[in-house]
Coordinates of C-alpha atoms in Angstrom, one line a residue:
M1 CA 96.9 66.2 128.5
A2 CA 100.4 64.8 127.8
V3 CA 102.9 67.2 126.3
A4 CA 105.8 65.5 124.6
P5 CA 108.7 68.0 124.0
R6 CA 109.7 68.7 120.5
T7 CA 113.1 70.1 119.8
P8 CA 113.0 73.6 118.2
G9 CA 115.7 72.5 115.8
D10 CA 113.2 70.1 114.2
Y11 CA 111.5 73.2 112.7
A12 CA 114.6 74.7 111.2
P13 CA 114.2 73.0 107.7
V14 CA 110.7 74.5 107.3
A15 CA 110.7 77.7 109.4
G16 CA 114.3 78.7 109.1
G17 CA 117.2 79.1 111.6
R18 CA 116.3 82.6 112.6
A19 CA 112.7 81.6 113.6
V20 CA 114.1 78.8 115.8
E21 CA 116.6 81.2 117.4
A22 CA 113.8 83.7 118.1
V23 CA 111.8 81.1 119.9
Q24 CA 114.7 80.1 122.0
D25 CA 115.4 83.7 122.9
A26 CA 111.7 84.3 123.8
A27 CA 111.7 81.2 126.0
E28 CA 114.7 82.2 128.1
P29 CA 112.8 84.4 130.6
L30 CA 110.4 81.6 131.3
R31 CA 112.8 78.7 131.6
D32 CA 112.7 78.5 135.4
S33 CA 108.9 78.9 135.6
R34 CA 105.9 76.5 135.5
V35 CA 103.2 77.6 133.0
L36 CA 99.9 75.9 133.1
H37 CA 97.5 76.1 130.1
V38 CA 93.8 75.2 130.7
S39 CA 91.3 74.6 127.9
A40 CA 87.6 73.7 128.1
A41 CA 86.4 70.3 126.9
G42 CA 84.2 70.4 123.9
A43 CA 84.8 74.1 123.2
P44 CA 84.8 75.1 119.5
G45 CA 87.7 76.9 118.0
P46 CA 91.4 76.4 117.5
A47 CA 92.5 76.0 121.1
P48 CA 93.2 72.2 121.0
E49 CA 95.0 72.4 117.7
L50 CA 97.0 75.4 118.7
L51 CA 98.0 74.0 122.0
G52 CA 98.9 70.7 120.4
G53 CA 101.5 72.5 118.4
V54 CA 102.6 75.3 120.7
L55 CA 103.1 73.4 124.0
P56 CA 105.5 70.6 122.7
L57 CA 107.6 73.3 121.1
A58 CA 107.6 75.4 124.3
A59 CA 108.6 72.3 126.3
G60 CA 111.4 71.6 123.9
A61 CA 112.6 75.2 124.3
G62 CA 112.9 74.6 128.0
V63 CA 109.6 76.0 129.4
A64 CA 107.9 73.8 132.0
V65 CA 104.5 73.6 130.5
E66 CA 101.4 71.6 131.5
W67 CA 98.1 71.3 129.8
R68 CA 94.9 70.5 131.6
V69 CA 91.3 70.3 130.2
L70 CA 88.4 71.5 132.2
F71 CA 85.8 68.7 132.2
A72 CA 82.6 69.9 134.0
D73 CA 79.2 68.5 134.3
P74 CA 76.8 69.2 131.4
D75 CA 75.1 72.1 133.1
L76 CA 78.4 73.9 133.8
R77 CA 79.6 73.2 130.3
R78 CA 76.4 74.6 128.9
V79 CA 77.0 77.9 130.7
G80 CA 80.6 78.2 129.4
A81 CA 79.4 77.5 125.9
A82 CA 76.6 80.1 126.3
L83 CA 79.1 82.7 127.4
E84 CA 81.2 82.0 124.3
H85 CA 78.2 82.2 122.1
G86 CA 77.4 85.6 123.6
L87 CA 80.9 86.9 123.1
R88 CA 80.7 85.9 119.5
G89 CA 77.6 88.0 119.1
G90 CA 74.8 85.5 119.8
E91 CA 72.3 85.4 122.6
S92 CA 73.8 83.9 125.8
A93 CA 70.6 83.5 127.7
I94 CA 72.3 82.6 131.0
S95 CA 70.0 82.8 134.1
A96 CA 71.3 84.5 137.2
E97 CA 71.1 81.2 139.1
D98 CA 73.1 79.3 136.5
W99 CA 75.7 82.1 136.4
E100 CA 76.1 82.1 140.1
A101 CA 76.5 78.3 140.2
W102 CA 79.0 78.4 137.3
T103 CA 81.2 81.1 138.7
A104 CA 81.2 79.5 142.2
A105 CA 82.2 76.1 140.7
C106 CA 84.9 77.6 138.5
E107 CA 86.4 79.6 141.4
R108 CA 86.5 76.4 143.5
I109 CA 88.3 74.6 140.6
G110 CA 90.7 77.5 140.3
R111 CA 91.6 77.3 144.0
S112 CA 92.4 73.6 143.5
L113 CA 95.1 74.5 141.0
N114 CA 97.0 76.8 143.3
G115 CA 100.5 75.5 143.8
A116 CA 100.6 73.8 140.4
A117 CA 102.1 76.7 138.4
D118 CA 103.7 80.1 138.5
L119 CA 101.6 81.4 135.6
V120 CA 98.2 80.2 134.3
V121 CA 96.9 80.7 130.7
L122 CA 93.2 80.2 130.3
H123 CA 91.8 79.5 126.9
D124 CA 88.5 80.7 125.6
P125 CA 85.4 81.8 127.7
G126 CA 84.6 78.4 129.2
T127 CA 87.6 78.5 131.5
L128 CA 87.6 82.2 132.4
G129 CA 85.8 81.7 135.7
L130 CA 88.8 79.9 137.1
A131 CA 90.8 83.1 137.3
A132 CA 88.9 84.2 140.5
G133 CA 90.3 81.3 142.5
L134 CA 93.9 81.5 141.3
D135 CA 96.7 83.1 143.4
V136 CA 99.2 83.4 140.5
P137 CA 99.3 85.7 137.5
V138 CA 96.6 84.7 135.0
A139 CA 96.4 85.4 131.3
W140 CA 93.2 84.9 129.3
R141 CA 93.6 83.9 125.6
C142 CA 90.5 84.8 123.7
H143 CA 90.4 83.0 120.4
V144 CA 87.0 84.3 119.3
D145 CA 86.1 87.6 117.6
A146 CA 84.3 89.4 120.4
S147 CA 84.1 92.8 118.6
R148 CA 80.3 92.6 118.4
A149 CA 79.7 90.7 121.7
E150 CA 76.3 90.6 123.3
A151 CA 76.2 93.3 126.0
E152 CA 75.2 90.9 128.8
A153 CA 77.9 88.3 128.0
L154 CA 80.6 91.1 127.6
G155 CA 79.7 92.5 131.0
R156 CA 80.0 89.1 132.6
A157 CA 83.3 88.4 130.9
T158 CA 84.7 91.8 131.8
S159 CA 83.9 91.2 135.5
L160 CA 85.8 87.9 135.4
L161 CA 88.7 89.6 133.7
E162 CA 89.3 91.7 136.8
A163 CA 91.3 88.6 138.1
C164 CA 93.5 88.5 135.0
R165 CA 96.7 90.3 134.3
L166 CA 96.7 89.9 130.5
T167 CA 94.3 89.4 127.7
L168 CA 95.7 87.9 124.5
I169 CA 93.7 88.1 121.2
P170 CA 94.6 87.1 117.7
H171 CA 94.1 90.6 116.3
E172 CA 93.2 94.0 117.9
S173 CA 90.0 94.3 115.9
F174 CA 88.6 91.3 117.7
A175 CA 88.4 93.3 121.0
P176 CA 85.4 95.4 121.9
D177 CA 86.0 98.7 123.6
A178 CA 85.4 97.2 127.1
L179 CA 88.5 95.0 126.7
R180 CA 90.8 97.7 125.3
D181 CA 93.0 98.6 128.3
D182 CA 96.7 98.2 129.2
R183 CA 96.3 94.5 129.7
L184 CA 95.4 93.8 126.0
R185 CA 98.0 92.2 123.7
T186 CA 97.9 90.6 120.3
A187 CA 99.3 87.2 119.5
A188 CA 98.1 85.5 116.3
P189 CA 98.1 81.7 116.4
G190 CA 100.0 79.5 113.9
I191 CA 99.9 76.0 112.4
D192 CA 102.3 73.2 113.2
P193 CA 104.0 72.2 109.9
L194 CA 105.2 68.9 111.5
D195 CA 101.6 67.8 112.4
S196 CA 100.4 64.9 110.3
R197 CA 97.8 67.1 108.6
N198 CA 100.5 69.5 107.3
L199 CA 103.4 67.2 106.4
D200 CA 104.5 67.0 102.8
L201 CA 103.3 63.6 101.7
E202 CA 104.7 61.0 99.3
P203 CA 103.4 62.2 95.8
R204 CA 100.8 59.5 95.2
L205 CA 99.4 59.2 98.7
P206 CA 97.0 62.2 98.6
G207 CA 95.4 60.9 95.4
R208 CA 94.8 57.5 96.9
V209 CA 93.3 59.0 100.0
V210 CA 91.0 61.4 98.2
R211 CA 89.8 58.8 95.8
R212 CA 88.7 56.6 98.7
L213 CA 86.4 59.5 99.8
G214 CA 84.6 59.4 96.4
V215 CA 86.2 62.4 94.7
D216 CA 86.8 62.2 91.0
L217 CA 90.4 63.4 90.5
D218 CA 89.9 63.7 86.7
R219 CA 87.8 66.8 87.4
P220 CA 88.6 69.9 89.5
F221 CA 87.1 70.2 93.0
V222 CA 86.8 73.0 95.6
L223 CA 86.8 72.3 99.3
Q224 CA 85.4 73.7 102.5
V225 CA 86.7 72.4 105.8
M226 CA 84.4 73.2 108.6
H227 CA 83.4 72.5 112.2
L228 CA 79.7 71.6 111.9
D229 CA 78.4 74.1 114.4
R230 CA 76.3 77.2 114.3
W231 CA 79.1 79.5 113.3
D232 CA 80.1 77.9 110.0
D233 CA 78.2 78.7 106.8
P234 CA 78.1 75.8 104.4
H235 CA 75.0 77.1 102.9
A236 CA 76.9 80.0 101.3
A237 CA 79.5 77.6 100.1
I238 CA 76.9 75.5 98.4
E239 CA 75.2 78.5 96.8
A240 CA 78.6 79.7 95.5
F241 CA 79.3 76.3 94.1
R242 CA 75.9 76.1 92.4
L243 CA 76.6 79.3 90.6
A244 CA 80.2 78.3 89.7
K245 CA 79.1 74.9 88.4
A246 CA 76.6 76.6 86.0
E247 CA 79.7 78.0 84.3
E248 CA 82.0 75.0 84.9
P249 CA 79.9 71.8 84.8
E250 CA 82.9 69.6 85.7
L251 CA 83.4 71.3 89.1
Q252 CA 82.9 69.3 92.3
L253 CA 82.5 70.6 95.9
V254 CA 83.7 68.6 98.9
L255 CA 82.4 69.7 102.4
A256 CA 84.7 68.2 105.0
G257 CA 82.8 68.4 108.3
L258 CA 84.6 67.9 111.5
L259 CA 82.2 66.5 114.1
D260 CA 82.3 66.3 117.8
Q261 CA 80.7 62.9 118.1
G262 CA 79.4 63.7 121.6
S263 CA 77.6 66.8 120.5
A264 CA 74.0 66.5 119.5
D265 CA 74.2 70.0 118.0
D266 CA 76.9 68.9 115.6
W267 CA 74.9 65.9 114.4
R268 CA 71.9 68.2 113.8
A269 CA 74.0 70.6 111.8
A270 CA 75.3 67.7 109.7
K271 CA 71.8 66.6 109.0
E272 CA 70.7 70.1 108.1
V273 CA 73.6 70.5 105.6
S274 CA 72.9 67.1 104.1
D275 CA 69.2 68.1 103.6
F276 CA 70.1 71.5 102.1
A277 CA 72.5 69.8 99.7
D278 CA 70.2 67.0 98.7
G279 CA 69.9 66.6 95.0
Q280 CA 72.9 68.8 94.2
Q281 CA 75.1 66.9 91.7
D282 CA 78.8 66.5 92.4
L283 CA 78.6 67.7 96.0
L284 CA 80.2 65.4 98.6
L285 CA 79.7 65.8 102.3
V286 CA 82.3 63.8 104.3
T287 CA 82.4 63.9 108.1
S288 CA 84.4 62.4 110.9
Y289 CA 81.8 59.7 111.1
E290 CA 82.9 58.4 107.7
G291 CA 86.5 58.4 108.9
L292 CA 87.6 61.9 108.0
G293 CA 90.8 62.6 109.9
S294 CA 94.0 64.6 109.7
L295 CA 95.4 62.6 106.8
E296 CA 92.2 62.9 104.8
V297 CA 91.8 66.7 105.5
G298 CA 95.4 67.3 104.6
A299 CA 95.1 65.4 101.3
L300 CA 91.9 67.2 100.3
Q301 CA 93.6 70.6 101.1
R302 CA 96.6 69.6 99.0
L303 CA 94.6 68.5 95.9
A304 CA 91.7 71.0 95.8
R305 CA 91.8 73.7 93.1
A306 CA 90.8 76.2 95.8
A307 CA 89.3 76.2 99.3
L308 CA 86.3 78.1 100.5
E309 CA 86.4 79.7 103.9
L310 CA 83.0 80.9 104.9
S311 CA 81.7 81.4 108.4
L312 CA 79.3 83.6 110.3
R313 CA 81.6 84.5 113.2
E314 CA 84.7 82.3 113.2
G315 CA 87.4 84.7 114.2
F316 CA 90.9 83.7 113.5
D317 CA 90.7 80.2 112.0
L318 CA 93.8 78.0 111.4
A319 CA 92.3 76.0 108.5
P320 CA 93.1 78.8 105.9
C321 CA 96.7 78.8 107.0
E322 CA 96.8 75.0 106.7
T323 CA 95.4 75.2 103.2
L324 CA 97.8 77.9 102.1
W325 CA 100.7 75.9 103.5
K326 CA 99.7 73.2 101.0
R327 CA 99.9 75.7 98.1
T328 CA 96.2 75.9 97.6
P329 CA 94.6 79.3 97.3
V330 CA 91.7 80.3 99.6
V331 CA 88.5 82.2 98.7
G332 CA 86.2 83.8 101.3
R333 CA 84.5 86.8 102.6
A334 CA 86.2 90.1 103.0
D335 CA 84.6 91.1 106.2
G336 CA 85.8 88.3 108.6
G337 CA 88.9 87.0 110.2
L338 CA 90.1 85.7 106.9
R339 CA 91.2 89.1 105.8
F340 CA 94.1 88.8 108.3
T341 CA 95.3 85.5 106.7
V342 CA 94.6 85.9 103.0
R343 CA 95.8 88.8 101.0
D344 CA 93.3 89.5 98.2
G345 CA 94.8 88.7 94.8
V346 CA 98.0 87.5 96.4
D347 CA 97.2 84.2 98.2
G348 CA 93.6 83.9 97.2
F349 CA 90.5 86.1 96.8
L350 CA 88.2 88.0 99.2
A351 CA 84.7 88.8 98.0
D352 CA 81.6 90.6 99.3
D353 CA 78.8 88.3 98.1
T354 CA 78.0 84.9 96.7
D355 CA 78.1 86.0 93.1
A356 CA 81.6 87.3 93.5
L357 CA 82.7 84.2 95.3
A358 CA 81.4 82.0 92.5
A359 CA 83.2 84.2 89.9
R360 CA 86.5 83.8 91.7
L361 CA 86.0 80.0 91.8
V362 CA 85.4 79.9 88.1
E363 CA 88.5 82.0 87.5
L364 CA 90.7 79.6 89.4
V365 CA 89.1 76.5 87.7
R366 CA 89.8 78.0 84.3
D367 CA 93.3 79.2 85.1
P368 CA 95.3 76.5 87.0
G369 CA 98.4 78.5 86.6
L370 CA 96.9 81.4 88.5
A371 CA 95.8 78.9 91.3
A372 CA 99.3 77.6 91.5
E373 CA 100.8 81.1 91.7
L374 CA 98.5 82.1 94.5
G375 CA 99.2 78.9 96.3
R376 CA 103.0 79.4 96.2
S377 CA 102.6 82.9 97.5
G378 CA 100.3 81.6 100.3
R379 CA 102.8 79.0 101.5
D380 CA 105.6 81.7 101.7
W381 CA 103.2 84.0 103.6
V382 CA 102.4 81.3 106.2
R383 CA 106.1 80.4 106.6
E384 CA 106.8 84.1 107.3
R385 CA 103.9 84.8 109.8
F386 CA 101.7 81.8 110.7
L387 CA 103.8 78.9 111.7
V388 CA 103.9 77.6 115.3
T389 CA 107.4 79.0 115.8
A390 CA 106.2 82.6 115.2
A391 CA 103.0 81.9 117.2
L392 CA 105.0 80.7 120.2
E393 CA 107.5 83.6 120.0
R394 CA 104.6 86.1 120.1
E395 CA 103.0 84.3 123.1
L396 CA 106.1 84.0 125.1
V397 CA 107.0 87.7 124.6
A398 CA 103.6 88.6 125.9
L399 CA 103.7 86.3 128.9
A400 CA 107.2 87.1 130.1
P401 CA 106.4 90.4 131.8
L402 CA 103.8 88.7 134.0
L403 CA 106.6 86.7 135.6
D404 CA 108.9 89.7 135.9
S405 CA 106.1 91.5 137.9
V406 CA 106.0 88.5 140.3
G407 CA 109.7 88.6 140.8
A408 CA 109.6 92.4 141.4
A409 CA 106.8 92.0 143.9

């Protein structure tokens, strides 16, 4: 993947001068080193978006970064996806034969990368098998919440981690006991405020974009942005909307579904959501197939009265940060990764059940001033903690000791 350097100073107007200086200071120990990042093709989660923001900034700060994507045959990709599913708490169901083939192939691919870098960062479970073949320090960045991982998947991941020097997770609560050792570090991700999805737009443009999608801007709407996979929960969003609409008949719900057009599972999920929502008035399902892209998602996040963030096992998602950055409050469950992004009653609301979620939506619809106040607070919160500048600083600080240990050796 091409990485075009972006000058850290470009972020000064939005992140502040101190944030830029902190990134440059954190990059200094790695400026003479080659750092290779590897992600898995088709893997769910924030890795592509995160790397798309972090790596150009790292390159601009003087770190020699490279990004490669692991494209394996369908059988190998299936095993990597199953391992991820198991670490999230599902059933991995990987046979011994498939596991042996996958680990052998990954180790072989890892050996082919030797000589390409001084440090390798592997993203998500689908690339973890490469560590066994690498002869340089390896860090594994786990973006999923593995706190309730399936025992079999966790055992397999733990054995692969023996070849890694560092495990990076978004929050310490995402790690099961088996991963809690002296190699574990936390490094929350962040959004790129200069990405096309997050830029401040010319005032009339968001309205024109959203109207084209079929949204009535004369009435309030709430939004859920989701990857149409087994871990998102649009059904809960629809139920909360139905309850809220009974109190506020003018309310609309927009489900913005991001599809992997090569994934049959995503298409099946879209069809299931469409069938579940069939007949519900003022509910609009828009997917990548209908042209939903960064501009459209950004415009929807900007104009929504509130955004729903509901998932079964998402971990640390970047979408709430993107939404807060656009001064739109977020409403979601109190028991997931959202609690690390949204402060209840400050940037949005956290609730325990569908009735409570619906009540919060009604409150925000009836009180636009409250929605605006929460949105302003949310943007300040993201600027302080969840921009790509802070995310890169956290990551570089965690990675630097690995290179120090190589020099000492």
